[in-house]
Amino acid sequence: MDEQEGHTDAISMTPASDTTFDPVELLATMGRDFADSRDIDKTLRLALVRITDYLRAESGALFLLDDSSKTLTCTACTGATDIEGLVLASNQGIVGRCVQTNRGELVRDVELDADFFRGVDRRTGFTTRSIICAPMSVRAERIGAIELVNKKGKDFRFSTSDLRLLETMSSSAALAILNAHLAEALLEQERVRRELELAAEIQRSLLPEAQDETFPIHGINIPAGAISGDFYDYFTLPDGRIYFNLGDVSGKGMNAALLMAKTSSIFRCLGKATPRPGRLLARINTEIHETATRGMFVTMVGGIYDPASGEVVLANAGHQPPVLQGEDGQFTSFEAETPPLGIQPFTRADGDIPEVKLNLDGGTLYVFSDGITEGYRPDGTMLHVEGLLDMLRDSADLPAAKRLTAVTDLLAGGGRPLRDDVTLLAIDDRLNANARSNTARSNTSRLKAEAKPDAPTTEAQNADTADYSLLAVLTVPARADRLRLIRHAVSMATIDCGLSETAAGDLILAVDEACQNIIRHAYGGDTSEKIVATVSREGDNIVVLLRDFAPTVDTERIRPRDLSNLRPGGLGTHFIRECLDDVRFLPSPPGGGNLLRLEKKIR
Amino acid sequence: MEHTVKIEPEGIVVSLSGDVDLQSSPEVRKILLETVEHKRPVIIDLSGVGYIDSSGIASLVEALQRSRKNGIDLVLASISDAALRVLQLARLDKVFRVYPTLGDALAGFR
């Protein structure tokens, strides 16, 4: 039988001749057992065996209260009956009364006690005659009770001194259990700490790798705790422009960190296919709003910087205004016009959030979290926006990355813990502006040599002032069988311009493919609607303007195909980009439709 | 755009001439997809094609894919510089087997 075996096992753990133990010696032994214990359940079982044997009881049971104090569960037993796993209501039976009153119970004859619970005897076939039961509690915290049944001997009755001894021993057991719980809690804390460390490591890996000084964008993020609710990111688009963002998740802690990870992942993932910050932020808003926990939101600045022009397109959803420090040292800030992401669907007709266009013109755009402006200087005063601007003004001559660390060093320097995550991003146009002006200078001087002495030379890019001649204007119905006519027209119109055979072929292919796009995508198939092709020479370039009268095209949907997988179709746009030096949609002309500008260098 | 189809001992020779563009490529596609169903090597002679656009390239690619599925060879022969340039722009010049002349292509299947 199981209980017999259990009993035998238990006995084998006890020293022989327990009854000769002095009670103090028994307590000391139990204390040592508990102190050495790595397995509290096993040690409690051993203690119960020692107590039951010492007090010469037929059986003993140890009950623990559950966390909600609603039930008592027998977690160990020894002796004549096996009731391990038995669950009682926390006020049931004599053990329940003992736990409720937090006082020892001595019941010499259970038949005379109304609270005695007969269910156990009925199940085990054992006959309970007498019980002592002592509560296990430490200060106000109740843990459970130890119950002994039937004193060995002729009348089975326990004495008051038996109860006193049991009470002493169960106090000692209670303390051991509490210590074990504390140790468990410490282990759990340690485990949580390790998990936080791992989470922080993952989070750091979500930030972009720092670039060298020639790269225009630098960022820094210092979490106030182990993990951060702030983030920033940047990545280069195929056309050389650079996407950047900086965001701040409401709240702190793990939930903020998880929403941060989610938001930055969506930004990177959708950003590659959505080169419009206003549209991207609106899409992120939809994603977060659909799935985020209620009440959490993200403030974010997203933008695209074009190193070739210094232009930045900026969208701001509820974030602190970014600040542009112009080359002249003047500061301009850009307020948010839109609430933070994740709060509500945006209601503008096109669903996008407003964009601001600005040109850095050799200056630096700073985006920062409120951990910066609400951070403390070492003297205890808050930095505020003004303090940040002062610092940036003073450090203007340093490289961008050093300007950022100067600010964060100040905030982290006072020896006081950071109040909030500190995040700062700089988009520095200085180097690119220098490169641009060098190129412009060489273009200008070249044009000077070629142009008539009285021709304006400062705006080399401007068609009105550059050497311009109209070569052909052709209006045809948008039909596949007219493409050949367009190809011939372009070919004949440019025949004397000095294009190489390959360059001429490329231009013709690009014009043809662009016209195909108009026929197939803008007009949706052959039609008697018009395509107007204007071929001209502008300086060293052949420029073809293609005008249609279809609804305005969503330029984002026109993209080159992925050439790594072999698949028919989708090639036309790729050819257009490959064959030309510049291609862009111009603003929709009066009367509607689309105006596409194709440019090919003559060389 | 004009075409001829000839059955040679080495395989089926499809000769195309003229411009393969949005207007003519549906026909080219139809011809090529028919010829790759005959369990014989297919040689596409492009000597008369001075212009090919993305829709023409797409027809060639589709025929190539179908030929691979059918376990037969499909090669190009005598491609003009202009058409080769377009194939290169599409990064497909290494995907197709290209012979300088029709004779070279036929010799390849003897």
Short mmCIF file of N, CA and C in Angstrom, two decimals, chain A residues 18-155:
data_model
loop_
_atom_site.label_atom_id
_atom_site.label_comp_id
_atom_site.label_asym_id
_atom_site.label_seq_id
_atom_site.Cartn_x
_atom_site.Cartn_y
_atom_site.Cartn_z
N ASP A 18 13.35 8.48 18.85
CA ASP A 18 12.99 9.89 18.97
C ASP A 18 12.48 10.19 20.36
N THR A 19 11.78 9.24 20.93
CA THR A 19 11.08 9.52 22.17
C THR A 19 12.03 9.93 23.27
N THR A 20 13.29 9.59 23.10
CA THR A 20 14.25 9.99 24.12
C THR A 20 14.68 11.43 23.92
N PHE A 21 14.24 12.04 22.79
CA PHE A 21 14.64 13.43 22.51
C PHE A 21 14.11 14.37 23.54
N ASP A 22 14.93 15.21 23.94
CA ASP A 22 14.52 16.38 24.70
C ASP A 22 13.78 17.29 23.73
N PRO A 23 12.65 17.94 24.13
CA PRO A 23 11.93 18.80 23.19
C PRO A 23 12.82 19.91 22.64
N VAL A 24 13.71 20.45 23.45
CA VAL A 24 14.59 21.51 22.97
C VAL A 24 15.52 20.96 21.88
N GLU A 25 15.99 19.73 22.14
CA GLU A 25 16.87 19.10 21.16
C GLU A 25 16.13 18.88 19.83
N LEU A 26 14.84 18.46 19.94
CA LEU A 26 14.03 18.26 18.72
C LEU A 26 13.90 19.57 17.95
N LEU A 27 13.61 20.66 18.68
CA LEU A 27 13.47 21.97 18.04
C LEU A 27 14.77 22.37 17.35
N ALA A 28 15.89 22.14 18.05
CA ALA A 28 17.20 22.49 17.49
C ALA A 28 17.45 21.69 16.21
N THR A 29 17.10 20.38 16.24
CA THR A 29 17.30 19.54 15.07
C THR A 29 16.46 20.06 13.89
N MET A 30 15.20 20.37 14.20
CA MET A 30 14.32 20.87 13.16
C MET A 30 14.85 22.19 12.59
N GLY A 31 15.33 23.05 13.47
CA GLY A 31 15.89 24.33 13.03
C GLY A 31 17.02 24.13 12.06
N ARG A 32 17.92 23.16 12.41
CA ARG A 32 19.05 22.86 11.52
C ARG A 32 18.56 22.35 10.17
N ASP A 33 17.55 21.42 10.24
CA ASP A 33 17.00 20.88 8.99
C ASP A 33 16.51 22.02 8.09
N PHE A 34 15.78 22.94 8.70
CA PHE A 34 15.22 24.03 7.89
C PHE A 34 16.32 24.93 7.33
N ALA A 35 17.35 25.19 8.17
CA ALA A 35 18.42 26.08 7.73
C ALA A 35 19.18 25.48 6.55
N ASP A 36 19.37 24.13 6.58
CA ASP A 36 20.15 23.48 5.53
C ASP A 36 19.31 23.19 4.28
N SER A 37 18.01 23.35 4.44
CA SER A 37 17.12 22.81 3.42
C SER A 37 17.24 23.54 2.09
N ARG A 38 17.28 22.76 1.01
CA ARG A 38 17.11 23.31 -0.33
C ARG A 38 15.74 22.94 -0.88
N ASP A 39 15.09 22.01 -0.20
CA ASP A 39 13.79 21.53 -0.66
C ASP A 39 12.82 21.62 0.50
N ILE A 40 12.07 22.71 0.55
CA ILE A 40 11.24 22.99 1.72
C ILE A 40 10.17 21.91 1.91
N ASP A 41 9.63 21.36 0.82
CA ASP A 41 8.58 20.34 0.94
C ASP A 41 9.10 19.11 1.65
N LYS A 42 10.32 18.69 1.25
CA LYS A 42 10.91 17.48 1.84
C LYS A 42 11.21 17.72 3.33
N THR A 43 11.70 18.90 3.63
CA THR A 43 12.08 19.22 5.00
C THR A 43 10.84 19.30 5.90
N LEU A 44 9.76 19.86 5.36
CA LEU A 44 8.52 19.93 6.14
C LEU A 44 8.00 18.53 6.44
N ARG A 45 8.10 17.67 5.42
CA ARG A 45 7.66 16.28 5.60
C ARG A 45 8.47 15.61 6.73
N LEU A 46 9.77 15.84 6.71
CA LEU A 46 10.65 15.27 7.73
C LEU A 46 10.28 15.83 9.11
N ALA A 47 10.02 17.13 9.17
CA ALA A 47 9.65 17.76 10.44
C ALA A 47 8.36 17.16 10.97
N LEU A 48 7.39 16.95 10.05
CA LEU A 48 6.10 16.38 10.46
C LEU A 48 6.30 14.99 11.03
N VAL A 49 7.16 14.21 10.39
CA VAL A 49 7.44 12.86 10.89
C VAL A 49 8.05 12.93 12.29
N ARG A 50 9.03 13.85 12.46
CA ARG A 50 9.67 13.99 13.77
C ARG A 50 8.64 14.36 14.84
N ILE A 51 7.77 15.33 14.50
CA ILE A 51 6.79 15.81 15.49
C ILE A 51 5.81 14.70 15.84
N THR A 52 5.30 14.03 14.78
CA THR A 52 4.30 12.97 15.00
C THR A 52 4.88 11.86 15.88
N ASP A 53 6.12 11.49 15.57
CA ASP A 53 6.76 10.43 16.36
C ASP A 53 7.02 10.89 17.79
N TYR A 54 7.50 12.13 17.90
CA TYR A 54 7.88 12.62 19.22
C TYR A 54 6.66 12.68 20.13
N LEU A 55 5.52 13.15 19.56
CA LEU A 55 4.32 13.27 20.38
C LEU A 55 3.50 11.97 20.38
N ARG A 56 4.07 10.94 19.78
CA ARG A 56 3.46 9.60 19.78
C ARG A 56 2.02 9.64 19.27
N ALA A 57 1.83 10.30 18.10
CA ALA A 57 0.50 10.33 17.49
C ALA A 57 0.41 9.24 16.43
N GLU A 58 -0.84 8.78 16.18
CA GLU A 58 -1.02 7.75 15.15
C GLU A 58 -0.82 8.33 13.75
N SER A 59 -1.24 9.55 13.57
CA SER A 59 -0.97 10.17 12.28
C SER A 59 -0.86 11.69 12.43
N GLY A 60 -0.21 12.29 11.43
CA GLY A 60 -0.04 13.74 11.45
C GLY A 60 -0.23 14.29 10.05
N ALA A 61 -0.72 15.52 9.99
CA ALA A 61 -0.94 16.13 8.67
C ALA A 61 -0.58 17.62 8.73
N LEU A 62 0.00 18.09 7.64
CA LEU A 62 0.34 19.50 7.55
C LEU A 62 -0.53 20.14 6.48
N PHE A 63 -1.26 21.19 6.86
CA PHE A 63 -2.16 21.87 5.93
C PHE A 63 -1.62 23.27 5.62
N LEU A 64 -1.70 23.67 4.35
CA LEU A 64 -1.30 25.04 3.97
C LEU A 64 -2.50 25.77 3.40
N LEU A 65 -2.59 27.05 3.78
CA LEU A 65 -3.62 27.93 3.22
C LEU A 65 -3.21 28.32 1.80
N ASP A 66 -4.20 28.38 0.89
CA ASP A 66 -3.86 28.87 -0.46
C ASP A 66 -3.73 30.39 -0.42
N ASP A 67 -3.30 30.98 -1.56
CA ASP A 67 -3.00 32.42 -1.59
C ASP A 67 -4.21 33.28 -1.24
N SER A 68 -5.40 32.80 -1.64
CA SER A 68 -6.58 33.62 -1.38
C SER A 68 -7.19 33.32 -0.01
N SER A 69 -6.54 32.40 0.76
CA SER A 69 -7.02 32.02 2.09
C SER A 69 -8.41 31.38 2.05
N LYS A 70 -8.78 30.77 0.94
CA LYS A 70 -10.11 30.17 0.83
C LYS A 70 -10.08 28.68 1.15
N THR A 71 -8.96 28.03 0.85
CA THR A 71 -8.90 26.58 1.06
C THR A 71 -7.64 26.20 1.83
N LEU A 72 -7.76 25.02 2.47
CA LEU A 72 -6.62 24.41 3.17
C LEU A 72 -6.29 23.13 2.42
N THR A 73 -5.02 22.94 2.08
CA THR A 73 -4.63 21.74 1.36
C THR A 73 -3.63 20.96 2.20
N CYS A 74 -3.86 19.64 2.32
CA CYS A 74 -2.90 18.80 3.04
C CYS A 74 -1.71 18.55 2.12
N THR A 75 -0.55 19.12 2.48
CA THR A 75 0.62 19.00 1.61
C THR A 75 1.60 17.93 2.11
N ALA A 76 1.39 17.45 3.33
CA ALA A 76 2.24 16.36 3.82
C ALA A 76 1.47 15.62 4.89
N CYS A 77 1.66 14.30 4.94
CA CYS A 77 1.06 13.56 6.05
C CYS A 77 1.91 12.35 6.37
N THR A 78 1.72 11.83 7.57
CA THR A 78 2.50 10.67 7.99
C THR A 78 1.62 9.84 8.91
N GLY A 79 1.93 8.57 9.03
CA GLY A 79 1.19 7.73 9.96
C GLY A 79 0.13 6.89 9.28
N ALA A 80 -0.95 6.63 10.02
CA ALA A 80 -1.92 5.59 9.63
C ALA A 80 -2.72 5.93 8.39
N THR A 81 -2.96 7.20 8.10
CA THR A 81 -3.80 7.53 6.94
C THR A 81 -3.04 8.40 5.96
N ASP A 82 -3.43 8.25 4.68
CA ASP A 82 -2.82 9.11 3.64
C ASP A 82 -3.90 10.07 3.13
N ILE A 83 -3.82 11.30 3.53
CA ILE A 83 -4.81 12.28 3.06
C ILE A 83 -4.11 13.40 2.28
N GLU A 84 -2.88 13.13 1.81
CA GLU A 84 -2.15 14.16 1.09
C GLU A 84 -2.95 14.60 -0.14
N GLY A 85 -3.07 15.89 -0.35
CA GLY A 85 -3.85 16.41 -1.48
C GLY A 85 -5.27 16.75 -1.09
N LEU A 86 -5.67 16.34 0.11
CA LEU A 86 -7.04 16.64 0.56
C LEU A 86 -7.22 18.16 0.66
N VAL A 87 -8.34 18.65 0.10
CA VAL A 87 -8.60 20.09 0.14
C VAL A 87 -9.86 20.34 0.96
N LEU A 88 -9.73 21.21 1.96
CA LEU A 88 -10.88 21.58 2.80
C LEU A 88 -11.12 23.08 2.65
N ALA A 89 -12.37 23.49 2.90
CA ALA A 89 -12.62 24.93 3.01
C ALA A 89 -11.82 25.44 4.20
N SER A 90 -11.40 26.70 4.15
CA SER A 90 -10.47 27.18 5.16
C SER A 90 -11.12 27.32 6.54
N ASN A 91 -12.45 27.11 6.62
CA ASN A 91 -13.09 27.13 7.94
C ASN A 91 -13.69 25.77 8.29
N GLN A 92 -13.28 24.72 7.53
CA GLN A 92 -13.90 23.40 7.70
C GLN A 92 -13.12 22.58 8.73
N GLY A 93 -13.86 21.87 9.56
CA GLY A 93 -13.24 20.95 10.50
C GLY A 93 -12.49 21.67 11.61
N ILE A 94 -11.83 20.85 12.43
CA ILE A 94 -11.10 21.43 13.57
C ILE A 94 -9.88 22.20 13.09
N VAL A 95 -9.25 21.68 11.99
CA VAL A 95 -8.08 22.38 11.46
C VAL A 95 -8.50 23.77 10.94
N GLY A 96 -9.69 23.83 10.33
CA GLY A 96 -10.20 25.11 9.84
C GLY A 96 -10.42 26.09 10.99
N ARG A 97 -11.03 25.59 12.06
CA ARG A 97 -11.29 26.46 13.23
C ARG A 97 -9.98 26.98 13.80
N CYS A 98 -8.99 26.09 13.85
CA CYS A 98 -7.68 26.45 14.40
C CYS A 98 -7.04 27.57 13.58
N VAL A 99 -7.16 27.46 12.23
CA VAL A 99 -6.56 28.47 11.36
C VAL A 99 -7.31 29.79 11.49
N GLN A 100 -8.66 29.68 11.53
CA GLN A 100 -9.48 30.91 11.61
C GLN A 100 -9.21 31.68 12.90
N THR A 101 -9.12 30.96 14.02
CA THR A 101 -8.94 31.65 15.30
C THR A 101 -7.48 31.92 15.59
N ASN A 102 -6.58 31.26 14.81
CA ASN A 102 -5.14 31.36 15.03
C ASN A 102 -4.75 30.95 16.45
N ARG A 103 -5.46 29.93 16.96
CA ARG A 103 -5.15 29.40 18.30
C ARG A 103 -5.10 27.89 18.25
N GLY A 104 -4.27 27.29 19.13
CA GLY A 104 -4.17 25.84 19.18
C GLY A 104 -5.48 25.20 19.63
N GLU A 105 -5.76 23.99 19.12
CA GLU A 105 -6.98 23.27 19.49
C GLU A 105 -6.60 21.94 20.14
N LEU A 106 -7.21 21.65 21.27
CA LEU A 106 -7.06 20.33 21.89
C LEU A 106 -8.46 19.73 22.01
N VAL A 107 -8.72 18.69 21.20
CA VAL A 107 -10.05 18.06 21.26
C VAL A 107 -9.83 16.63 21.74
N ARG A 108 -10.18 16.39 23.00
CA ARG A 108 -9.86 15.07 23.60
C ARG A 108 -10.78 14.01 23.02
N ASP A 109 -12.04 14.39 22.76
CA ASP A 109 -12.99 13.43 22.17
C ASP A 109 -13.73 14.13 21.03
N VAL A 110 -13.41 13.73 19.78
CA VAL A 110 -13.98 14.43 18.63
C VAL A 110 -15.50 14.27 18.56
N GLU A 111 -16.03 13.18 19.17
CA GLU A 111 -17.47 12.95 19.14
C GLU A 111 -18.23 14.09 19.81
N LEU A 112 -17.54 14.78 20.71
CA LEU A 112 -18.20 15.84 21.44
C LEU A 112 -18.01 17.21 20.79
N ASP A 113 -17.33 17.22 19.65
CA ASP A 113 -17.03 18.52 19.01
C ASP A 113 -17.85 18.66 17.72
N ALA A 114 -18.71 19.66 17.67
CA ALA A 114 -19.62 19.83 16.53
C ALA A 114 -18.88 20.10 15.23
N ASP A 115 -17.69 20.71 15.33
CA ASP A 115 -16.96 21.08 14.11
C ASP A 115 -16.22 19.91 13.47
N PHE A 116 -16.15 18.77 14.18
CA PHE A 116 -15.36 17.66 13.64
C PHE A 116 -15.93 17.23 12.28
N PHE A 117 -15.02 17.09 11.29
CA PHE A 117 -15.41 16.75 9.92
C PHE A 117 -15.22 15.27 9.71
N ARG A 118 -16.35 14.53 9.55
CA ARG A 118 -16.29 13.07 9.49
C ARG A 118 -15.92 12.55 8.11
N GLY A 119 -15.90 13.45 7.13
CA GLY A 119 -15.68 13.02 5.74
C GLY A 119 -14.37 12.26 5.57
N VAL A 120 -13.35 12.66 6.31
CA VAL A 120 -12.05 12.03 6.13
C VAL A 120 -12.10 10.59 6.63
N ASP A 121 -12.64 10.38 7.80
CA ASP A 121 -12.75 9.02 8.35
C ASP A 121 -13.56 8.13 7.43
N ARG A 122 -14.65 8.71 6.90
CA ARG A 122 -15.49 7.90 6.01
C ARG A 122 -14.68 7.42 4.81
N ARG A 123 -13.81 8.29 4.32
CA ARG A 123 -13.07 7.91 3.13
C ARG A 123 -11.93 6.95 3.44
N THR A 124 -11.28 7.15 4.58
CA THR A 124 -10.08 6.36 4.88
C THR A 124 -10.40 5.09 5.67
N GLY A 125 -11.55 5.06 6.32
CA GLY A 125 -11.88 3.92 7.17
C GLY A 125 -11.19 3.99 8.53
N PHE A 126 -10.51 5.08 8.77
CA PHE A 126 -9.80 5.27 10.02
C PHE A 126 -10.75 5.85 11.06
N THR A 127 -10.51 5.61 12.31
CA THR A 127 -11.38 6.21 13.33
C THR A 127 -10.61 7.25 14.13
N THR A 128 -11.02 8.49 13.98
CA THR A 128 -10.39 9.58 14.71
C THR A 128 -11.07 9.69 16.07
N ARG A 129 -10.24 9.77 17.12
CA ARG A 129 -10.82 9.89 18.46
C ARG A 129 -10.43 11.21 19.10
N SER A 130 -9.19 11.59 18.90
CA SER A 130 -8.69 12.77 19.61
C SER A 130 -7.76 13.55 18.66
N ILE A 131 -7.77 14.88 18.77
CA ILE A 131 -6.98 15.72 17.86
C ILE A 131 -6.29 16.83 18.63
N ILE A 132 -5.01 17.11 18.27
CA ILE A 132 -4.46 18.43 18.62
C ILE A 132 -4.05 19.11 17.31
N CYS A 133 -4.23 20.40 17.29
CA CYS A 133 -3.97 21.13 16.06
C CYS A 133 -3.39 22.48 16.42
N ALA A 134 -2.24 22.85 15.79
CA ALA A 134 -1.62 24.14 16.11
C ALA A 134 -1.48 24.95 14.83
N PRO A 135 -1.79 26.25 14.90
CA PRO A 135 -1.69 27.09 13.70
C PRO A 135 -0.24 27.36 13.34
N MET A 136 0.02 27.50 12.03
CA MET A 136 1.33 28.00 11.58
C MET A 136 1.08 29.43 11.12
N SER A 137 1.69 30.38 11.82
CA SER A 137 1.55 31.77 11.39
C SER A 137 2.76 32.55 11.85
N VAL A 138 3.10 33.58 11.08
CA VAL A 138 4.19 34.46 11.49
C VAL A 138 3.60 35.87 11.53
N ARG A 139 3.68 36.47 12.72
CA ARG A 139 3.00 37.76 12.92
C ARG A 139 1.56 37.65 12.41
N ALA A 140 1.14 38.54 11.53
CA ALA A 140 -0.27 38.50 11.12
C ALA A 140 -0.51 37.52 9.98
N GLU A 141 0.58 36.99 9.44
CA GLU A 141 0.40 36.16 8.24
C GLU A 141 0.12 34.71 8.58
N ARG A 142 -1.07 34.25 8.18
CA ARG A 142 -1.44 32.86 8.45
C ARG A 142 -0.95 31.98 7.31
N ILE A 143 -0.35 30.87 7.68
CA ILE A 143 0.23 30.00 6.65
C ILE A 143 -0.51 28.68 6.57
N GLY A 144 -0.93 28.13 7.69
CA GLY A 144 -1.61 26.84 7.69
C GLY A 144 -1.66 26.29 9.11
N ALA A 145 -1.63 24.95 9.22
CA ALA A 145 -1.70 24.33 10.55
C ALA A 145 -1.12 22.93 10.49
N ILE A 146 -0.69 22.43 11.67
CA ILE A 146 -0.27 21.03 11.77
C ILE A 146 -1.25 20.34 12.71
N GLU A 147 -1.75 19.20 12.23
CA GLU A 147 -2.76 18.48 13.01
C GLU A 147 -2.24 17.07 13.30
N LEU A 148 -2.38 16.66 14.59
CA LEU A 148 -2.01 15.29 14.96
C LEU A 148 -3.28 14.56 15.43
N VAL A 149 -3.37 13.26 15.10
CA VAL A 149 -4.58 12.50 15.40
C VAL A 149 -4.22 11.28 16.28
N ASN A 150 -5.01 11.07 17.31
CA ASN A 150 -4.95 9.87 18.19
C ASN A 150 -3.58 9.65 18.83
N LYS A 151 -3.48 9.99 20.06
CA LYS A 151 -2.26 9.69 20.83
C LYS A 151 -2.17 8.16 20.98
N LYS A 152 -0.98 7.62 20.73
CA LYS A 152 -0.82 6.18 20.92
C LYS A 152 -0.98 5.88 22.40
N GLY A 153 -1.67 4.79 22.73
CA GLY A 153 -1.90 4.45 24.14
C GLY A 153 -3.35 4.05 24.31
N LYS A 154 -3.79 3.85 25.58
CA LYS A 154 -5.09 3.22 25.70
C LYS A 154 -6.26 4.17 25.50
N ASP A 155 -6.13 5.47 25.88
CA ASP A 155 -7.31 6.33 25.70
C ASP A 155 -7.17 7.32 24.52
#
